[in-house]
XYZ file of C-alpha atoms in Angstrom:
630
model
C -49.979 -5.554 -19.674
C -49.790 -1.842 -21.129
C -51.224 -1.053 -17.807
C -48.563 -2.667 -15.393
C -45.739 -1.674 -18.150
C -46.553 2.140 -17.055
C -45.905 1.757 -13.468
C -42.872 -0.117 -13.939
C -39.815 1.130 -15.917
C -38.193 -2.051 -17.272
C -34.104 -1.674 -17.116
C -31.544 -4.266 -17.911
C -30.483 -7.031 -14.991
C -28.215 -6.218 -12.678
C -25.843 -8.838 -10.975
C -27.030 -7.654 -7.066
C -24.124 -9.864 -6.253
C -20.796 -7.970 -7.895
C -18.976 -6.123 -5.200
C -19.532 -2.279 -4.703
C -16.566 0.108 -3.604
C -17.312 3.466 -1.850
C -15.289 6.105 -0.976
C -16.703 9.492 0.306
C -14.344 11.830 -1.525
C -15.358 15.137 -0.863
C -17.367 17.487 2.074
C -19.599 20.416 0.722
C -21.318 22.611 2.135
C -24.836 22.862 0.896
C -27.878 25.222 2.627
C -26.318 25.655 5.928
C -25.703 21.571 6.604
C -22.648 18.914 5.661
C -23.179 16.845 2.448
C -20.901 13.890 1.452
C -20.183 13.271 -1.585
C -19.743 8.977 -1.922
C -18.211 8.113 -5.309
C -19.191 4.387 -5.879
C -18.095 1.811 -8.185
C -19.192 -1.573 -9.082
C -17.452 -3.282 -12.031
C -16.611 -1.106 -14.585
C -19.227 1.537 -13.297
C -18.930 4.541 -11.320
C -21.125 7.226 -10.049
C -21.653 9.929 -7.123
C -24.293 9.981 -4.572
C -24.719 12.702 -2.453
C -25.456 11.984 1.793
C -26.308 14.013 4.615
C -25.690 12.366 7.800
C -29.401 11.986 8.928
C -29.326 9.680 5.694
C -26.481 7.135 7.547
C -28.396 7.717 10.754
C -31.368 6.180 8.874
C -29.589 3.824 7.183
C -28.233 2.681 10.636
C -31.648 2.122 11.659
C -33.158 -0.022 9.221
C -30.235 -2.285 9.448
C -30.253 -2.830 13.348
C -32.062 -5.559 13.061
C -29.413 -7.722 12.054
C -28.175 -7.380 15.851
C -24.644 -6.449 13.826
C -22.973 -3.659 15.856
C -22.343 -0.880 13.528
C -19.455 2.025 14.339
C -21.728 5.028 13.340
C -20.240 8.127 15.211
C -22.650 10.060 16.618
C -24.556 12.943 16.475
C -23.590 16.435 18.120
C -25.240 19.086 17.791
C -22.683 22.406 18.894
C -20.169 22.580 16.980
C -20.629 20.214 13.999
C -19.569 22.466 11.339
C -15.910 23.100 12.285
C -13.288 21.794 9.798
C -11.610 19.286 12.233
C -14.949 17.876 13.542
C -16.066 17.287 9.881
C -12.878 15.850 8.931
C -12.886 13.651 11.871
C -16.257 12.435 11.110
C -15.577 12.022 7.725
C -13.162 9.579 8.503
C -15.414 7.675 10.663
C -18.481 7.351 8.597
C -15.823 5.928 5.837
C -15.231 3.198 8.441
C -18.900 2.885 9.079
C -19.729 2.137 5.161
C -16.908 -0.234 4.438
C -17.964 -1.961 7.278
C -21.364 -2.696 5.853
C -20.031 -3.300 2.247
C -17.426 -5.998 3.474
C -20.455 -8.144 5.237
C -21.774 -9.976 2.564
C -25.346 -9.837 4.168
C -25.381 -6.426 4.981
C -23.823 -5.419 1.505
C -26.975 -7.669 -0.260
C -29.671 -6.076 2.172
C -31.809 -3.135 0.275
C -31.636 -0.836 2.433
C -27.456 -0.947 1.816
C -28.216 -1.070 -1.937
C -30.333 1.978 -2.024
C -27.877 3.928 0.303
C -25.487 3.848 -2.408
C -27.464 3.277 -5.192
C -30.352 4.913 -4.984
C -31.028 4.838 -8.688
C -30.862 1.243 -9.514
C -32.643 -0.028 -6.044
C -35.217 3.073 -5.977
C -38.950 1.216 -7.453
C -40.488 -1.204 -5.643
C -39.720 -4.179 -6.154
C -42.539 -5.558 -4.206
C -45.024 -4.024 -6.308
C -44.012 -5.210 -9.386
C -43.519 -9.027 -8.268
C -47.389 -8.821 -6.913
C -48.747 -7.642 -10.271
C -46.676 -10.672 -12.218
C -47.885 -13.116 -9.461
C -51.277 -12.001 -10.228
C -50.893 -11.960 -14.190
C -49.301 -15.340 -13.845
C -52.229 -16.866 -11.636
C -54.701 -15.334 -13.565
C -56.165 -17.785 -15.353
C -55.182 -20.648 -13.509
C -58.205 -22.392 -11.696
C -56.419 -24.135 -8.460
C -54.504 -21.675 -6.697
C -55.251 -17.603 -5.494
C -52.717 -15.540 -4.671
C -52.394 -14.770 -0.687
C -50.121 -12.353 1.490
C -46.344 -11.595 1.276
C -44.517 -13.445 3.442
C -41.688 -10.560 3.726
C -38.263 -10.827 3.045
C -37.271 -14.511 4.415
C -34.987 -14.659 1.728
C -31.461 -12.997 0.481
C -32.756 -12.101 -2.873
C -33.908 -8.881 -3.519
C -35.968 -9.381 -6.515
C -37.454 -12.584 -5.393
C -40.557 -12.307 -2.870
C -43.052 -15.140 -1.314
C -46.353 -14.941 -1.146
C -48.775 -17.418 0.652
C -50.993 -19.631 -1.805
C -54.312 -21.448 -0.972
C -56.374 -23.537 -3.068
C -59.462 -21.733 -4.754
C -62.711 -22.833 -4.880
C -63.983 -25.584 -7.128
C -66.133 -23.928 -9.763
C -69.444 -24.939 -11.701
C -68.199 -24.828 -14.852
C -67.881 -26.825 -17.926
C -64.248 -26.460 -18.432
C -61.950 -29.893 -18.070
C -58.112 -29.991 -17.439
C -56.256 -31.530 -20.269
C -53.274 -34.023 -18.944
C -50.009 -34.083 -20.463
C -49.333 -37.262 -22.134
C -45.493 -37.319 -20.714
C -47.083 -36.497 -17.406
C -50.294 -38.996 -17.221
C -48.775 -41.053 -14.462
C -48.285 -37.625 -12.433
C -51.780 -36.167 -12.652
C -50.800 -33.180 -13.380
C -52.381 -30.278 -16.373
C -50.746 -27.432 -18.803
C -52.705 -24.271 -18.841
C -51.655 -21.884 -21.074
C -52.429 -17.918 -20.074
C -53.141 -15.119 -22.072
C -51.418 -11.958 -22.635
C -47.733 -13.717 -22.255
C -48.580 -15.675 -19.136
C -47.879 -19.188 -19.227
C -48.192 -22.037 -16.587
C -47.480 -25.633 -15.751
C -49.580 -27.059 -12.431
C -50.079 -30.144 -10.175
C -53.669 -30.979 -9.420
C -54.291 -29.684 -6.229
C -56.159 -33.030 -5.295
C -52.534 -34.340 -5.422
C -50.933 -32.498 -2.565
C -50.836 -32.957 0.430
C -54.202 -30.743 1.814
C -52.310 -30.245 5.394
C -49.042 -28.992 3.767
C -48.455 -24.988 3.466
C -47.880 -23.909 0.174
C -45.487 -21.109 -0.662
C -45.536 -19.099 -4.692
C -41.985 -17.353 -5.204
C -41.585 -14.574 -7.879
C -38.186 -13.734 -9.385
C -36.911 -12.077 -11.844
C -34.931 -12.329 -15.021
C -30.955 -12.663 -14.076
C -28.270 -11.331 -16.526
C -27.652 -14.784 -17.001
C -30.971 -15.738 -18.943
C -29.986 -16.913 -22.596
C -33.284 -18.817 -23.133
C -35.705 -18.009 -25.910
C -39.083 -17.222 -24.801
C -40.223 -20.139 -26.887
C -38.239 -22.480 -25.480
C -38.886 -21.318 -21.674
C -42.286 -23.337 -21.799
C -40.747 -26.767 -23.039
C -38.212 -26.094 -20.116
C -40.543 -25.673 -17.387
C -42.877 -28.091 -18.374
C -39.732 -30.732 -18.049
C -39.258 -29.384 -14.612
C -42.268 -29.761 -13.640
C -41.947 -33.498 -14.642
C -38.375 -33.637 -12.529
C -38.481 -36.444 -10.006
C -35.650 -37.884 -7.914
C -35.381 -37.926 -4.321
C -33.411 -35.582 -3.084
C -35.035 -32.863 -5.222
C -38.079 -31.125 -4.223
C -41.238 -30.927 -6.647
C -42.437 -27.829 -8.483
C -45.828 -27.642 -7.879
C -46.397 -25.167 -10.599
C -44.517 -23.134 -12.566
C -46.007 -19.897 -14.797
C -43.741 -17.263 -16.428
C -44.069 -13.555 -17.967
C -41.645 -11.529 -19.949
C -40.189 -10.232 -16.864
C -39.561 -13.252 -14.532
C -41.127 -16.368 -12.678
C -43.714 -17.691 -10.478
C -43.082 -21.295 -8.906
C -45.296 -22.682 -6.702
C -43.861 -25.874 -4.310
C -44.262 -27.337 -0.469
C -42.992 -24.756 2.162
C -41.246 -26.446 4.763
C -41.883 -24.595 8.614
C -38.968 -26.288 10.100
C -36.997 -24.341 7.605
C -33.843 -25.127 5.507
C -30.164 -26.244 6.319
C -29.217 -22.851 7.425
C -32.136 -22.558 9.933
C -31.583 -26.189 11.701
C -26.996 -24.551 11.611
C -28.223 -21.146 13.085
C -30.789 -22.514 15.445
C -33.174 -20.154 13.802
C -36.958 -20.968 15.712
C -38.801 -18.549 13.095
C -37.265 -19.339 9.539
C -40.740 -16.692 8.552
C -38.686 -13.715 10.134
C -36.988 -11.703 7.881
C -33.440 -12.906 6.820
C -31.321 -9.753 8.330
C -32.852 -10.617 11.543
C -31.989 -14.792 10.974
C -28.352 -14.625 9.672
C -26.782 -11.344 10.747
C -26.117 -11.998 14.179
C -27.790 -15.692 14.965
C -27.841 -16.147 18.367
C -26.237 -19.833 18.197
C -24.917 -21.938 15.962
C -24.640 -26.152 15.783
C -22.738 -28.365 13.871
C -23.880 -31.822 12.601
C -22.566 -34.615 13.106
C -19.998 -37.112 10.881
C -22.322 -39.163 9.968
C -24.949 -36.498 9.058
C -22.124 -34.808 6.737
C -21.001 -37.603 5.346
C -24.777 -38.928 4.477
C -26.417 -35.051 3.406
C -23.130 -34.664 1.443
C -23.393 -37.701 -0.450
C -27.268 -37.007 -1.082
C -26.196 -33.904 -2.719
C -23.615 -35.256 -4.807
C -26.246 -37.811 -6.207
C -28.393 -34.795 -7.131
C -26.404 -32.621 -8.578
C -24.282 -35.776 -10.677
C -27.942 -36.616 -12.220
C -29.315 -32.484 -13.183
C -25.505 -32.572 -14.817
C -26.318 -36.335 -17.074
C -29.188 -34.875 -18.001
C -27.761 -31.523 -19.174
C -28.929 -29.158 -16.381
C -26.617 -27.403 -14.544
C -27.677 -26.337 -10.937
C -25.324 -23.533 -10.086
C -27.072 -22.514 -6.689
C -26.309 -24.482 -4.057
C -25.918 -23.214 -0.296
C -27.020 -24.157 3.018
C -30.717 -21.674 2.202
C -31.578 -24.114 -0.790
C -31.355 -27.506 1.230
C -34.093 -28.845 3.126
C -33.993 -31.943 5.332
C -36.841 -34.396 5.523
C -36.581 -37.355 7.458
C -32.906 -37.592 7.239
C -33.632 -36.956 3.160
C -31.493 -33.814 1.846
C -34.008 -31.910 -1.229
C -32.585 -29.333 -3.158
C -35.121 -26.164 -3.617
C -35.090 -23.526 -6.656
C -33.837 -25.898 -9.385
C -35.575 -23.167 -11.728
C -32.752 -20.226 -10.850
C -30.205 -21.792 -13.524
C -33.184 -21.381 -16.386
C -33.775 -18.200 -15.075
C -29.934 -16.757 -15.118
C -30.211 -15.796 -11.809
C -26.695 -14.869 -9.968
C -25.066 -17.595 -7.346
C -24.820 -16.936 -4.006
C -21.059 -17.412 -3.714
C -20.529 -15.770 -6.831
C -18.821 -12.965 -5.225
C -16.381 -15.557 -4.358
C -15.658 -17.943 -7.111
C -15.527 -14.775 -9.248
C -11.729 -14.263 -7.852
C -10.545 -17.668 -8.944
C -10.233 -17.871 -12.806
C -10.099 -21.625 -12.800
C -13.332 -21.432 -11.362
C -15.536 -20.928 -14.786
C -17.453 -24.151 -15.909
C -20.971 -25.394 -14.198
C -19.409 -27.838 -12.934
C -16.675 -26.757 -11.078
C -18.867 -23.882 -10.080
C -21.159 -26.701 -8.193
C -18.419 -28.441 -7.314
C -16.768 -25.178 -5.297
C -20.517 -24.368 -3.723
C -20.839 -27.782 -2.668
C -17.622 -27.333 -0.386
C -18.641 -24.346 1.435
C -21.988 -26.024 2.217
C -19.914 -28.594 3.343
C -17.372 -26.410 5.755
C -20.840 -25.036 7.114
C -22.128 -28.608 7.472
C -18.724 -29.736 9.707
C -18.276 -26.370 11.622
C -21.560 -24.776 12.461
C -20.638 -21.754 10.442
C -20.023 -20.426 6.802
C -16.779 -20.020 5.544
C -16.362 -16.097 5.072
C -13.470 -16.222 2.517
C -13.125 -17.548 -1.090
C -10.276 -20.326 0.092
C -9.932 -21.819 3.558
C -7.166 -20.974 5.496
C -6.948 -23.962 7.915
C -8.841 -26.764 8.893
C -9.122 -27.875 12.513
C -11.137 -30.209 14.543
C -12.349 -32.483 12.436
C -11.449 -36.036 10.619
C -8.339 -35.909 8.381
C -10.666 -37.776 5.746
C -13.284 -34.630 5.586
C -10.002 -31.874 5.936
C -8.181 -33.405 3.147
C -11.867 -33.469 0.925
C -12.082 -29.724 1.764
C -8.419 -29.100 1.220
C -8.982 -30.599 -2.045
C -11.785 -27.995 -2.732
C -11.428 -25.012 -0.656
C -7.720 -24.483 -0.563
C -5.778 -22.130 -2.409
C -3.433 -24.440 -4.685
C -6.699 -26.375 -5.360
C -8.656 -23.352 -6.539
C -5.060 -22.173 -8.203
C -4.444 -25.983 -9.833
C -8.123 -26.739 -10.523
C -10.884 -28.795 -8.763
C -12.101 -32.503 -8.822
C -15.180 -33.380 -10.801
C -18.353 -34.409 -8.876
C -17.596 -38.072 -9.753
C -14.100 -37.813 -7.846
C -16.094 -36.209 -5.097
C -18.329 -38.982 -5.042
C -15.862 -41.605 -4.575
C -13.757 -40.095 -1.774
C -12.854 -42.242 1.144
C -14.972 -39.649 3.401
C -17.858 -40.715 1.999
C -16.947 -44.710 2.732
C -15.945 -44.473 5.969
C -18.729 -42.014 7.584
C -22.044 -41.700 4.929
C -24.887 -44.760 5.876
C -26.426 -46.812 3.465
C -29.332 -45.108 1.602
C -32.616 -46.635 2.349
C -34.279 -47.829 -0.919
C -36.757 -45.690 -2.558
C -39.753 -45.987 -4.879
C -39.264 -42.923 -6.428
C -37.422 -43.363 -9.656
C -35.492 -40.350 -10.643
C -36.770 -38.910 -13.937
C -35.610 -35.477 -16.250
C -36.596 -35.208 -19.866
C -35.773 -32.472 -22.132
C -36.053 -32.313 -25.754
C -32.986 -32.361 -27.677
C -33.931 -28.578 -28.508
C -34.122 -27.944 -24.814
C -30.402 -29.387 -24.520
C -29.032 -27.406 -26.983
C -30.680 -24.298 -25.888
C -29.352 -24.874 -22.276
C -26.076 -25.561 -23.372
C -25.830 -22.398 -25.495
C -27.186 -20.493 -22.282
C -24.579 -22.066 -19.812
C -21.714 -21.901 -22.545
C -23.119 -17.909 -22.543
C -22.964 -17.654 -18.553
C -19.873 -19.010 -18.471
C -18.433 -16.888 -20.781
C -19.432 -13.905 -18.698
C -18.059 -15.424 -15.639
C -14.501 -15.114 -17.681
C -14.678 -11.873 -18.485
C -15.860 -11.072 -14.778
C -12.630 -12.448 -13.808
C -10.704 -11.043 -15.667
C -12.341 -7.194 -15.096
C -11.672 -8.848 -11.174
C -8.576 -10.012 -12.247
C -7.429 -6.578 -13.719
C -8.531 -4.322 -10.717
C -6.781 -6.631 -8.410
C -3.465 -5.818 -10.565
C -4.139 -1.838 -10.197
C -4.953 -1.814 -6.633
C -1.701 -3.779 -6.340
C 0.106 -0.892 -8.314
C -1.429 2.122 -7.206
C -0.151 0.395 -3.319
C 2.974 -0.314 -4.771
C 3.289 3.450 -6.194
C 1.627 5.044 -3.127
C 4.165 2.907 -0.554
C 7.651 3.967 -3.383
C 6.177 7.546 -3.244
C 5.857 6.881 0.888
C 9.321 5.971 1.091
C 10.788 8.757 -1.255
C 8.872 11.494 0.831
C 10.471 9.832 3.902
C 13.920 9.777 2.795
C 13.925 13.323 1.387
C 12.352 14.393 4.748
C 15.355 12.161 6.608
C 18.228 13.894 4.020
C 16.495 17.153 5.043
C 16.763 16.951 9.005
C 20.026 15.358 8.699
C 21.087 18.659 6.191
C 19.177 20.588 8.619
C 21.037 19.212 11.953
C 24.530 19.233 10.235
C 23.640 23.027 9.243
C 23.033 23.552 12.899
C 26.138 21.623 14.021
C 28.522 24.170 12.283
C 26.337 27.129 13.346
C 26.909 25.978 17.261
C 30.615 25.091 16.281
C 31.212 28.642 14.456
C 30.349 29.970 17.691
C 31.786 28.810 19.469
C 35.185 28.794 17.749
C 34.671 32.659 17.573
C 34.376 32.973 21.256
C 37.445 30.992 21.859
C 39.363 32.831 18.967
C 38.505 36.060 21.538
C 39.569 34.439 24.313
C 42.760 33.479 22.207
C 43.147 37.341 21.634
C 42.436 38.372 24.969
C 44.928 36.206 26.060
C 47.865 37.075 23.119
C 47.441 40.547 24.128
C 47.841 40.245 28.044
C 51.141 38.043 27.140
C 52.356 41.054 24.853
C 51.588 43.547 27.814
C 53.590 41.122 30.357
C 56.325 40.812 27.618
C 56.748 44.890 28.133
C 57.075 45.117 31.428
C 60.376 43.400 31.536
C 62.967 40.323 31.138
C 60.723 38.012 33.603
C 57.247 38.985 32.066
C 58.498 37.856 28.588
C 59.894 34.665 30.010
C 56.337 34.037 31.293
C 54.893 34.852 28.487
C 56.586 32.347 26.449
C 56.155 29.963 28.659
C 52.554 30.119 28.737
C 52.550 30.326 25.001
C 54.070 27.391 24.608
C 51.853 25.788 26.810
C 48.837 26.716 24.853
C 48.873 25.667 20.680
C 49.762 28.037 18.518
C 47.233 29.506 16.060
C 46.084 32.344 13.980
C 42.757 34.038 15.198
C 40.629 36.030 13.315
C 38.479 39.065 14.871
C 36.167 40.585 12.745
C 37.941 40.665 9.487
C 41.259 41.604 10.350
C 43.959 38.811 11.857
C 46.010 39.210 14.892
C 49.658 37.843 15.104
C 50.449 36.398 18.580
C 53.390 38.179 20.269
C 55.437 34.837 20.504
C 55.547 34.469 16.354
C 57.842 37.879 16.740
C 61.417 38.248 17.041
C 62.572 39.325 20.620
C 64.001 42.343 18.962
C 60.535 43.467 17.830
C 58.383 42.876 21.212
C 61.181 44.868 22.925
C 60.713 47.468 20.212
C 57.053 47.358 20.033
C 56.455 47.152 23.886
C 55.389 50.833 24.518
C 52.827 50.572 21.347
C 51.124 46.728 22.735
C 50.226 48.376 25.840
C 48.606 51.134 23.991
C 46.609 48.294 21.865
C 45.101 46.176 25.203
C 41.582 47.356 24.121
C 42.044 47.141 20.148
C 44.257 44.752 19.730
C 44.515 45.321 15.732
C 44.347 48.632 14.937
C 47.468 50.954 15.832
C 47.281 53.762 18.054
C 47.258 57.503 16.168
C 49.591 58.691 19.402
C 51.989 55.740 18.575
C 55.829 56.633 16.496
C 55.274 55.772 13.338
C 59.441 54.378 13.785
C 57.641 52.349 16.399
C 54.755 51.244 14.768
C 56.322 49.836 11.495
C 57.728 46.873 13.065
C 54.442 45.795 14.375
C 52.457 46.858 11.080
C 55.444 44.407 9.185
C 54.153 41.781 11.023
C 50.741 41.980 11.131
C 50.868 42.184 7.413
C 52.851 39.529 6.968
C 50.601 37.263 9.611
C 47.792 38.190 7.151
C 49.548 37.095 3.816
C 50.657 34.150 5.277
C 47.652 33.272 7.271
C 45.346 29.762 6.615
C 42.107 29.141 7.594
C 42.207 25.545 7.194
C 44.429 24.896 10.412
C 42.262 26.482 12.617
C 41.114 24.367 15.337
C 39.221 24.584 18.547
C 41.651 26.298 21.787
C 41.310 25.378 24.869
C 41.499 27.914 27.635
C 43.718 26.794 30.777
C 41.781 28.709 32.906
């Protein structure tokens, strides 16, 4: 064991099912070529991983095979280090990456997992699940390990290997039976060096059927003593009931487990919905873009449903939780549901819907947790496809019996108010009107664990559950400060937008009064122009002052200013004075307000009187805008 301990660097489990954020925050410049830097978070975790863009390019390639289409930008090669281009591209390869971590089969893919975290996904996992196979088959005299069977599966510490039967050999060693499993033929061999095992006879089998040994891993939800683990799986291996399907053997190290059981080539539940002819191809290329999909029929739902319910009411009596139902762990045989990887509960192994049920804090016991995964496999059962959300929005085409038993499941006030038991399921008028009568069945369903084995599970599921809460609330929490920092982001939106509107409305009023300024000096100057014409007609006799008054009373009267000097118009005088001053206004035409140096200074005091009393008395607030009559 020292041996396989070196190659492989033991860390703590990881839930490859909580939801990763990444947001490429910064561009640098490193060596002549464009580096991103993605800061990534996953619970209460974060880190930075540094990208070139030949990484996403090669990312991009290992995940075409999903037939997904992917919005990488492409590649140019003049040009690619201005500022706008990066900034543009930037942006895009930020769409790219959310796009891959909001597809739940992308986002559980390894490739996606080592793109962002390259430290946690980086040893092989392969590797180290064929040296526990081998330590766990080591000693066992019926079955030899074979070839992988790739990765048919969603689980990326859980790999499949082909199994055949080894040779009988000449030996004096006998199989000792199990005294609670006589009537099953079956033997206990206990392996050295921490590897233990629980086996079927071979001869019991059937010799035609392929045989399939999966290795996984220790979850972050295993809470079982090491002691206790053999008692456990040496009661699974005695499970029997119908609509479960055997363990043929079941072995164990310190690291994880090796089950051995019947490999079906039709495939599961999610094959026979996704018309899937290979269910050996790898699962990126099954699920990611299947090129069809079926529903079943009423009847079918109704009678697979009810199968399932009788399953998962009996592990539950018996005081084993199943926690892992979806449409991957259901075979049909004959019309005969069986539930696979019963073992993935004892192993604390995360759900497959866990990212959803995680939102929904009245989500938290086994039961309701089976309960919830039992309606999604449901949904996929009656439509053809999965639900992609944690509630349903609305239910169409289909029986109001089966959309008020998902309402009651699936739905948002039911996830909010809490969900029916599996009993309540059970008896829903669905299930009368549409499921057939079960044909009988020799098999009588049997589970027996020790009263040690009870409590030990129950500890371990009160543990798991416990986790689950705290989940939800870090969910719970992050939820809250996304919802704040939008909040903020929007109030801070909508101050910058009204100080920008106050500042082009300032801005536009400022320019208002420039335009009117200017143009209320250009028709003071008219004004002017036009009071000192008057005062030269006013001069030239009786009939040019009579039109002079005329026309300034036609016009309204106002101060002007010129510069900074004010001009009195000739009608404000007495007619004494414009006689008087005549000979000096026709000397002023040009320069209306300053006096001549030629002029009388007896002349020019009348004239100065009045402009200086035009000034003291002048007001600036009655100025308004003159028209011109011509």
């Amino acid at each position: 064991m020292a041996i396989f301990a070196s190659r492989y660097e033991k860390k703590l489990p990881i839930d490859d099912t909580a939801a990763i954020n990444c947001e490429i925050a910064t561009v640098e410049e490193i060596d002549g070529h464009t580096e991103y830097l993605l800061r990534v978070q996953r619970g209460d975790c974060t880190w930075n991983v540094l990208r070139r863009y030949n990484e996403f390019s090669k990312l991009h390639k290992s995940l075409r095979i999903s037939g997904i289409e992917l919005p990488l930008p492409g590649k140019r090669i003049f040009g690619n280090m201005r500022p706008d281009f990066i900034a543009e591209r930037k942006e895009a390869l930020q769409v790219y990456i959310n796009t891959i971590l909001m597809n739940p089969i992308l986002a559980s893919s390894l490739p996606a997992k080592r793109f962002v975290d390259p430290e946690s996904y980086s040893q092989s996992f392969h590797d180290h699940a064929v040296q526990h196979a081998l330590l766990c088959l080591r000693n066992d005299t019926v079955w030899a390990l074979g070839g992988t069977m790739g990765a048919i599966g969603w689980r990326l510490r859980k790999h499949y290997f082909k199994v055949t039967t080894k040779p009988p050999e000449k030996s004096s060693n006998k199989l000792v039976k199990s005294g609670s499993q006589s009537q099953q033929s079956k033997h206990f061999a206990a392996g050295s060096n921490g590897g233990h095992s629980v086996s079927i006879d071979a001869g019991t089998t059937d010799p035609n059927a392929e045989m399939v040994a999966e290795w996984l891993e220790y979850g972050p939800d295993k809470y079982v003593d090491e002691k206790e683990m053999n008692g456990v799986l040496k009661s699974l291996m005695g499970l029997q009931h119908p609509h479960i399907e055997a363990i043929v053997l079941a072995a164990n190290t310190e690291n994880g487990g090796l089950f051995i059981r019947k490999f079906h080539k039709h495939g599961t539940l999610k094959d026979v919905l996704c018309m899937v002819a290979t269910p050996k191809n790898p699962f990126l290329t099954k699920y990611g873009n299947p090129k069809g999909r079926t529903a079943l029929s009423m009847k079918q739902v109704a009678s697979y449903g009810k199968q399932i319910l009788d399953a998962l009411i009996f592990l539950h009596s018996k005081g084993y939780a199943y926690g892992h139902l979806h449409a991957g762990n259901i075979v049909i045989v004959d019309d005969c549901v069986k539930l696979l990887d019963v073992e993935n509960h004892l192993l604390g192994v995360p759900a497959f819907y866990r990212p959803f049920f995680v939102q929904h804090s009245k989500i938290h016991s086994m039961e309701t947790i089976d309960v919830y995964c039992f309606g999604h496999v449901l949904f996929e059962m009656a439509m053809g496809y999965p639900l992609q959300e944690s509630v349903v929005r609305q239910i169409t085409e289909c029986p109001e019996a089966l959309k008020c038993l998902l309402e009651s499941i699936l739905s948002k006030e039911a996830c909010k108010a809490g969900l029916p038991s599996l009993e309540q399921l059970l008896g829903h008028r669905f299930f009368t009107q549409y499921a057939a009568d079960e044909p009988a069945t020799s098999e009588k369903p049997y589970f027996k664990l020790s009263l040690n084995a009870k409590e030990q599970l129950r500890q371990a599921a009160v543990k798991a559950e416990n986790r689950l809460r705290d989940e939800q609330k870090s969910v719970k929490n992050q939820k809250r400060i996304v919802r704040v920092q939008e909040l903020m982001s929007s109030e801070e939106e909508k101050r910058k937008s009204k100080q920008k509107a106050k500042l082009e409305h300032k801005q536009s009023k400022l320019k208002q009064q420039g335009s009117l300024q200017t143009s209320n000096g250009r028709l003071s100057l008219a004004a002017a122009t036009a009071s000192s014409t008057s005062q030269v007609a006013v001069g030239g006799g009786p009939a040019g002052a009579t039109d002079s008054i005329t026309r300034s009373d036609s016009t309204p009267e106002e101060p002007t200013m010129i510069g900074h000097k004010s001009l009195m118009p000739a009608t404000h005088l007495p007619r004494q004075e414009i006689q008087a001053s005549s000979g000096a206004v026709e000397r002023q035409t040009s320069t209306p307000n300053i006096a001549s140096e030629d002029t009388d200074a007896g002349e020019d005091e009348p004239t100065r009187s009045a402009l200086l009393e035009s000034i003291c008395k002048f007001n600036r607030g009655s100025l308004r805008k003159v028209r011109s009559n011509d």
